[in-house]
């Protein structure tokens, strides 16, 4: 945002929250100019008239990663079978209420382990809170977007989900209404400088 403000003269006031919380706030008519969240949520908000379809851009994507708390033995996550065994062996696990968590919940259901994992699973509102729970030692294994484990102390990223079961969230931005500042910000998200910043956060330019 610093580079954007310097280049354009527009100021940025950013508010961070998880996808599900952001969607609730936007549906409740919280004031904003641009929303950056998962693509599915953006589509729902466009349908609800909260975002403009013409402004929509998909600019980054990230897969789901597995991480553990400090001191917890690194599990084998190379295959779906090994990951399933690691989940069953863990004392406590967590995934968010956002897109990555919804996918993990469905994966556990397909594996037939939902009843076994239900009592030891935490579901905070965001992947960042999953990382915080790992850092504090509250849980053994966490699942979130790879970008949300980046640089968090006392969190050990084990690796991505196996490619055969990997799922990507496409981060999408859209404006609430036409406007010079919003359009400039959306344009900036697609510049080469932004692509470099996206890669530094364990994401891929889309």
Coordinates of N, CA and C in Angstrom, one line a residue, residues 33-155:
X33 N -14.5 0.5 -0.2 CA -14.3 0.8 -1.6 C -14.0 -0.5 -2.4
X34 N -13.1 -1.3 -1.9 CA -12.6 -2.5 -2.5 C -12.6 -3.7 -1.6
X35 N -13.1 -4.8 -2.0 CA -13.0 -6.0 -1.2 C -12.1 -7.0 -1.9
X36 N -11.2 -7.7 -1.0 CA -10.3 -8.7 -1.5 C -10.6 -10.0 -0.7
X37 N -11.2 -10.9 -1.4 CA -11.6 -12.2 -0.7 C -11.6 -13.3 -1.7
X38 N -12.0 -14.5 -1.3 CA -12.1 -15.6 -2.2 C -13.1 -15.4 -3.3
X39 N -12.8 -16.0 -4.5 CA -13.6 -15.7 -5.6 C -15.1 -16.1 -5.5
X40 N -15.3 -17.2 -4.8 CA -16.7 -17.6 -4.6 C -17.5 -16.6 -3.8
X41 N -16.9 -16.1 -2.8 CA -17.5 -15.0 -2.0 C -17.8 -13.8 -2.8
X42 N -16.8 -13.4 -3.6 CA -17.0 -12.2 -4.5 C -18.2 -12.4 -5.4
X43 N -18.3 -13.6 -6.0 CA -19.5 -13.9 -6.9 C -20.8 -13.8 -6.1
X44 N -20.8 -14.2 -4.9 CA -22.1 -14.1 -4.1 C -22.4 -12.7 -3.8
X45 N -21.4 -11.9 -3.5 CA -21.6 -10.5 -3.2 C -22.0 -9.7 -4.4
X46 N -21.5 -10.1 -5.6 CA -21.9 -9.4 -6.8 C -23.4 -9.7 -7.0
X47 N -23.8 -11.0 -6.8 CA -25.2 -11.4 -7.0 C -26.1 -10.6 -6.0
X48 N -25.5 -10.3 -4.8 CA -26.3 -9.6 -3.8 C -26.3 -8.1 -4.0
X49 N -25.6 -7.6 -5.1 CA -25.5 -6.2 -5.3 C -24.6 -5.4 -4.5
X50 N -23.6 -6.1 -3.8 CA -22.7 -5.4 -2.9 C -21.4 -5.1 -3.6
X51 N -21.1 -5.7 -4.7 CA -19.9 -5.5 -5.5 C -20.3 -5.3 -7.0
X52 N -19.5 -4.7 -7.8 CA -19.7 -4.5 -9.2 C -19.0 -5.6 -10.0
X53 N -19.8 -6.2 -10.9 CA -19.2 -7.3 -11.7 C -18.1 -6.8 -12.7
X54 N -18.2 -5.6 -13.2 CA -17.3 -5.0 -14.1 C -15.9 -4.8 -13.5
X55 N -15.8 -4.6 -12.2 CA -14.6 -4.3 -11.6 C -13.8 -5.6 -11.1
X56 N -14.4 -6.7 -11.2 CA -13.9 -8.0 -10.7 C -12.6 -8.4 -11.3
X57 N -11.5 -8.7 -10.5 CA -10.3 -9.2 -11.1 C -9.8 -10.4 -10.1
X58 N -9.3 -11.4 -10.7 CA -8.7 -12.5 -10.0 C -7.2 -12.4 -10.1
X59 N -6.6 -12.1 -9.0 CA -5.1 -11.7 -9.2 C -4.1 -12.6 -8.5
X60 N -4.6 -13.5 -7.6 CA -3.6 -14.4 -6.9 C -4.3 -15.7 -6.5
X61 N -3.6 -16.7 -6.4 CA -4.2 -18.0 -5.8 C -3.2 -18.6 -4.9
X62 N -3.7 -19.4 -4.0 CA -2.9 -20.1 -3.0 C -3.5 -21.5 -2.7
X63 N -2.7 -22.5 -2.5 CA -3.2 -23.8 -2.1 C -3.2 -23.9 -0.6
X64 N -3.7 -25.1 -0.2 CA -3.8 -25.4 1.3 C -2.5 -26.0 1.7
X65 N -2.0 -25.6 2.9 CA -0.8 -26.2 3.5 C -1.1 -26.8 4.8
X66 N -0.2 -27.7 5.2 CA -0.2 -28.3 6.5 C 0.9 -27.8 7.4
X67 N 0.6 -27.5 8.6 CA 1.6 -27.0 9.5 C 1.4 -27.6 10.9
X68 N 2.4 -27.6 11.7 CA 2.3 -28.1 13.1 C 2.9 -27.1 14.1
X69 N 2.5 -27.4 15.3 CA 3.1 -26.5 16.4 C 4.6 -26.9 16.6
X70 N 5.3 -26.0 17.2 CA 6.7 -26.2 17.5 C 6.9 -27.4 18.4
X71 N 7.8 -28.3 18.0 CA 8.0 -29.5 18.9 C 7.2 -30.7 18.5
X72 N 6.2 -30.5 17.7 CA 5.4 -31.7 17.2 C 6.1 -32.4 16.1
X73 N 6.2 -33.7 16.1 CA 6.9 -34.4 15.1 C 6.3 -34.2 13.7
X74 N 7.1 -33.9 12.7 CA 6.6 -33.6 11.4 C 5.9 -34.8 10.8
X75 N 4.6 -34.8 10.5 CA 3.9 -35.9 9.9 C 4.3 -36.1 8.4
X76 N 4.1 -37.3 7.9 CA 4.2 -37.6 6.5 C 2.9 -37.1 5.8
X77 N 3.0 -36.2 4.9 CA 1.8 -35.7 4.2 C 2.0 -35.9 2.7
X78 N 2.9 -36.8 2.3 CA 3.2 -36.9 0.9 C 2.1 -37.5 0.1
X79 N 1.2 -38.3 0.7 CA 0.1 -39.0 0.0 C -1.2 -38.7 0.7
X80 N -2.3 -38.8 0.1 CA -3.6 -38.7 0.8 C -3.7 -39.7 2.0
X81 N -3.3 -40.9 1.8 CA -3.4 -41.9 2.8 C -2.5 -41.5 4.0
X82 N -1.3 -41.0 3.8 CA -0.4 -40.6 4.9 C -1.0 -39.4 5.6
X83 N -1.6 -38.5 4.9 CA -2.2 -37.3 5.5 C -3.4 -37.7 6.4
X84 N -4.2 -38.6 5.8 CA -5.3 -39.1 6.6 C -4.9 -39.7 7.9
X85 N -3.8 -40.5 7.9 CA -3.3 -41.2 9.1 C -2.8 -40.1 10.1
X86 N -2.2 -39.1 9.5 CA -1.6 -38.0 10.4 C -2.8 -37.3 11.1
X87 N -3.8 -37.0 10.4 CA -5.0 -36.4 11.0 C -5.6 -37.2 12.1
X88 N -5.7 -38.5 11.8 CA -6.3 -39.4 12.8 C -5.4 -39.6 14.0
X89 N -4.1 -39.5 13.9 CA -3.1 -39.6 15.0 C -3.0 -38.4 15.8
X90 N -3.3 -37.2 15.3 CA -3.1 -35.9 16.0 C -4.1 -35.8 17.1
X91 N -3.6 -35.2 18.2 CA -4.5 -34.9 19.3 C -5.6 -33.9 19.1
X92 N -5.1 -32.8 18.4 CA -6.0 -31.7 18.1 C -5.6 -31.2 16.7
X93 N -6.6 -30.7 16.0 CA -6.4 -30.2 14.6 C -7.3 -28.9 14.5
X94 N -7.0 -28.1 13.4 CA -7.8 -26.9 13.2 C -7.8 -26.6 11.7
X95 N -8.9 -26.1 11.3 CA -9.0 -25.4 10.0 C -10.0 -24.3 10.1
X96 N -10.0 -23.4 9.2 CA -10.8 -22.2 9.4 C -12.2 -22.3 8.9
X97 N -13.0 -21.3 9.1 CA -14.4 -21.2 8.6 C -14.4 -20.7 7.2
X98 N -13.2 -20.4 6.6 CA -13.2 -19.9 5.3 C -13.1 -20.9 4.2
X99 N -12.7 -20.6 3.0 CA -12.7 -21.5 1.9 C -11.9 -22.8 2.1
X100 N -10.7 -22.6 2.7 CA -9.8 -23.7 2.9 C -10.4 -24.7 3.9
X101 N -11.0 -24.1 4.9 CA -11.7 -25.0 6.0 C -12.9 -25.7 5.4
X102 N -13.6 -25.1 4.6 CA -14.8 -25.7 4.0 C -14.3 -26.9 3.1
X103 N -13.2 -26.7 2.4 CA -12.7 -27.8 1.6 C -12.2 -29.0 2.5
X104 N -11.5 -28.6 3.6 CA -11.0 -29.7 4.5 C -12.1 -30.5 5.2
X105 N -13.2 -29.8 5.5 CA -14.3 -30.4 6.1 C -15.0 -31.4 5.1
X106 N -15.0 -31.0 3.9 CA -15.6 -31.9 2.8 C -14.6 -33.1 2.6
X107 N -13.3 -32.8 2.6 CA -12.3 -33.9 2.5 C -12.5 -34.9 3.6
X108 N -12.6 -34.5 4.8 CA -12.7 -35.4 5.9 C -14.0 -36.2 5.8
X109 N -15.0 -35.6 5.2 CA -16.3 -36.3 5.0 C -16.1 -37.4 4.0
X110 N -15.4 -37.0 2.9 CA -15.2 -38.0 1.8 C -14.3 -39.2 2.3
X111 N -13.4 -38.9 3.2 CA -12.6 -39.9 3.8 C -13.3 -40.7 4.9
X112 N -14.5 -40.3 5.3 CA -15.3 -41.0 6.3 C -14.7 -40.9 7.7
X113 N -14.1 -39.8 8.0 CA -13.5 -39.6 9.3 C -14.1 -38.5 10.1
X114 N -15.2 -37.9 9.6 CA -15.8 -36.7 10.3 C -16.1 -37.0 11.7
X115 N -16.8 -38.1 12.0 CA -17.2 -38.5 13.4 C -16.0 -38.6 14.3
X116 N -14.9 -39.2 13.8 CA -13.7 -39.4 14.6 C -13.0 -38.1 14.9
X117 N -13.0 -37.1 13.9 CA -12.2 -35.9 14.1 C -13.1 -34.8 14.7
X118 N -14.4 -34.9 14.8 CA -15.2 -33.8 15.2 C -14.9 -33.3 16.6
X119 N -14.6 -34.2 17.5 CA -14.3 -33.8 18.9 C -13.0 -33.2 19.1
X120 N -12.1 -33.3 18.2 CA -10.8 -32.7 18.4 C -10.4 -31.6 17.3
X121 N -11.5 -31.1 16.7 CA -11.3 -30.1 15.6 C -11.8 -28.8 16.0
X122 N -10.9 -27.8 15.9 CA -11.3 -26.4 16.1 C -11.5 -25.7 14.8
X123 N -12.4 -24.7 14.7 CA -12.7 -24.0 13.5 C -12.8 -22.5 13.7
X124 N -11.6 -21.9 13.9 CA -11.7 -20.4 14.0 C -12.1 -19.8 12.7
X125 N -12.3 -18.5 12.8 CA -12.9 -17.8 11.6 C -11.9 -17.6 10.5
X126 N -10.6 -17.7 10.7 CA -9.6 -17.4 9.6 C -8.4 -18.3 9.8
X127 N -7.7 -18.4 8.7 CA -6.4 -19.2 8.7 C -5.4 -18.6 9.6
X128 N -5.4 -17.2 9.7 CA -4.5 -16.6 10.5 C -4.7 -17.0 12.0
X129 N -5.9 -17.2 12.4 CA -6.2 -17.7 13.7 C -5.8 -19.2 13.9
X130 N -5.8 -20.0 12.8 CA -5.2 -21.3 12.9 C -3.7 -21.2 13.2
X131 N -3.1 -20.3 12.5 CA -1.6 -20.1 12.7 C -1.3 -19.7 14.2
X132 N -2.2 -18.8 14.7 CA -2.0 -18.4 16.1 C -2.2 -19.5 17.1
X133 N -3.2 -20.4 16.8 CA -3.4 -21.5 17.7 C -2.2 -22.5 17.7
X134 N -1.6 -22.6 16.5 CA -0.4 -23.5 16.4 C 0.7 -22.8 17.2
X135 N 0.9 -21.5 17.0 CA 2.0 -20.8 17.6 C 1.9 -20.9 19.2
X136 N 0.7 -20.9 19.7 CA 0.5 -20.9 21.1 C 0.5 -22.3 21.7
X137 N 0.6 -23.3 20.8 CA 0.7 -24.7 21.2 C -0.7 -25.3 21.5
X138 N -1.8 -24.6 21.1 CA -3.1 -25.1 21.4 C -3.5 -26.3 20.6
X139 N -2.9 -26.4 19.4 CA -3.3 -27.5 18.5 C -2.0 -28.2 17.9
X140 N -2.2 -29.4 17.5 CA -1.0 -30.1 16.9 C -0.8 -29.9 15.4
X141 N -1.9 -30.0 14.7 CA -1.8 -29.8 13.2 C -2.9 -28.8 12.7
X142 N -2.5 -27.9 11.8 CA -3.4 -27.0 11.3 C -3.4 -27.0 9.8
X143 N -4.5 -26.6 9.2 CA -4.7 -26.5 7.7 C -5.1 -25.1 7.4
X144 N -4.5 -24.4 6.5 CA -4.8 -23.1 6.1 C -4.2 -22.8 4.7
X145 N -4.5 -21.6 4.1 CA -3.8 -21.2 2.9 C -2.3 -21.1 3.3
X146 N -1.5 -21.5 2.3 CA 0.0 -21.5 2.6 C 0.5 -20.1 3.0
X147 N -0.2 -19.0 2.4 CA 0.2 -17.7 2.7 C 0.0 -17.3 4.2
X148 N -0.9 -18.0 4.9 CA -1.3 -17.6 6.2 C -0.3 -18.2 7.3
X149 N 0.6 -19.1 6.9 CA 1.6 -19.6 7.7 C 2.9 -18.9 7.6
X150 N 3.0 -18.1 6.5 CA 4.3 -17.5 6.2 C 4.8 -16.6 7.3
X151 N 6.0 -16.9 7.8 CA 6.7 -16.0 8.7 C 6.1 -16.0 10.1
X152 N 5.2 -16.9 10.5 CA 4.7 -17.0 11.8 C 5.6 -17.8 12.8
X153 N 6.1 -17.1 13.8 CA 7.0 -17.8 14.7 C 6.4 -19.0 15.4
X154 N 7.1 -20.0 15.6 CA 6.7 -21.2 16.4 C 5.7 -22.1 15.6
X155 N 5.6 -21.8 14.3 CA 4.8 -22.6 13.4 C 5.7 -23.2 12.4

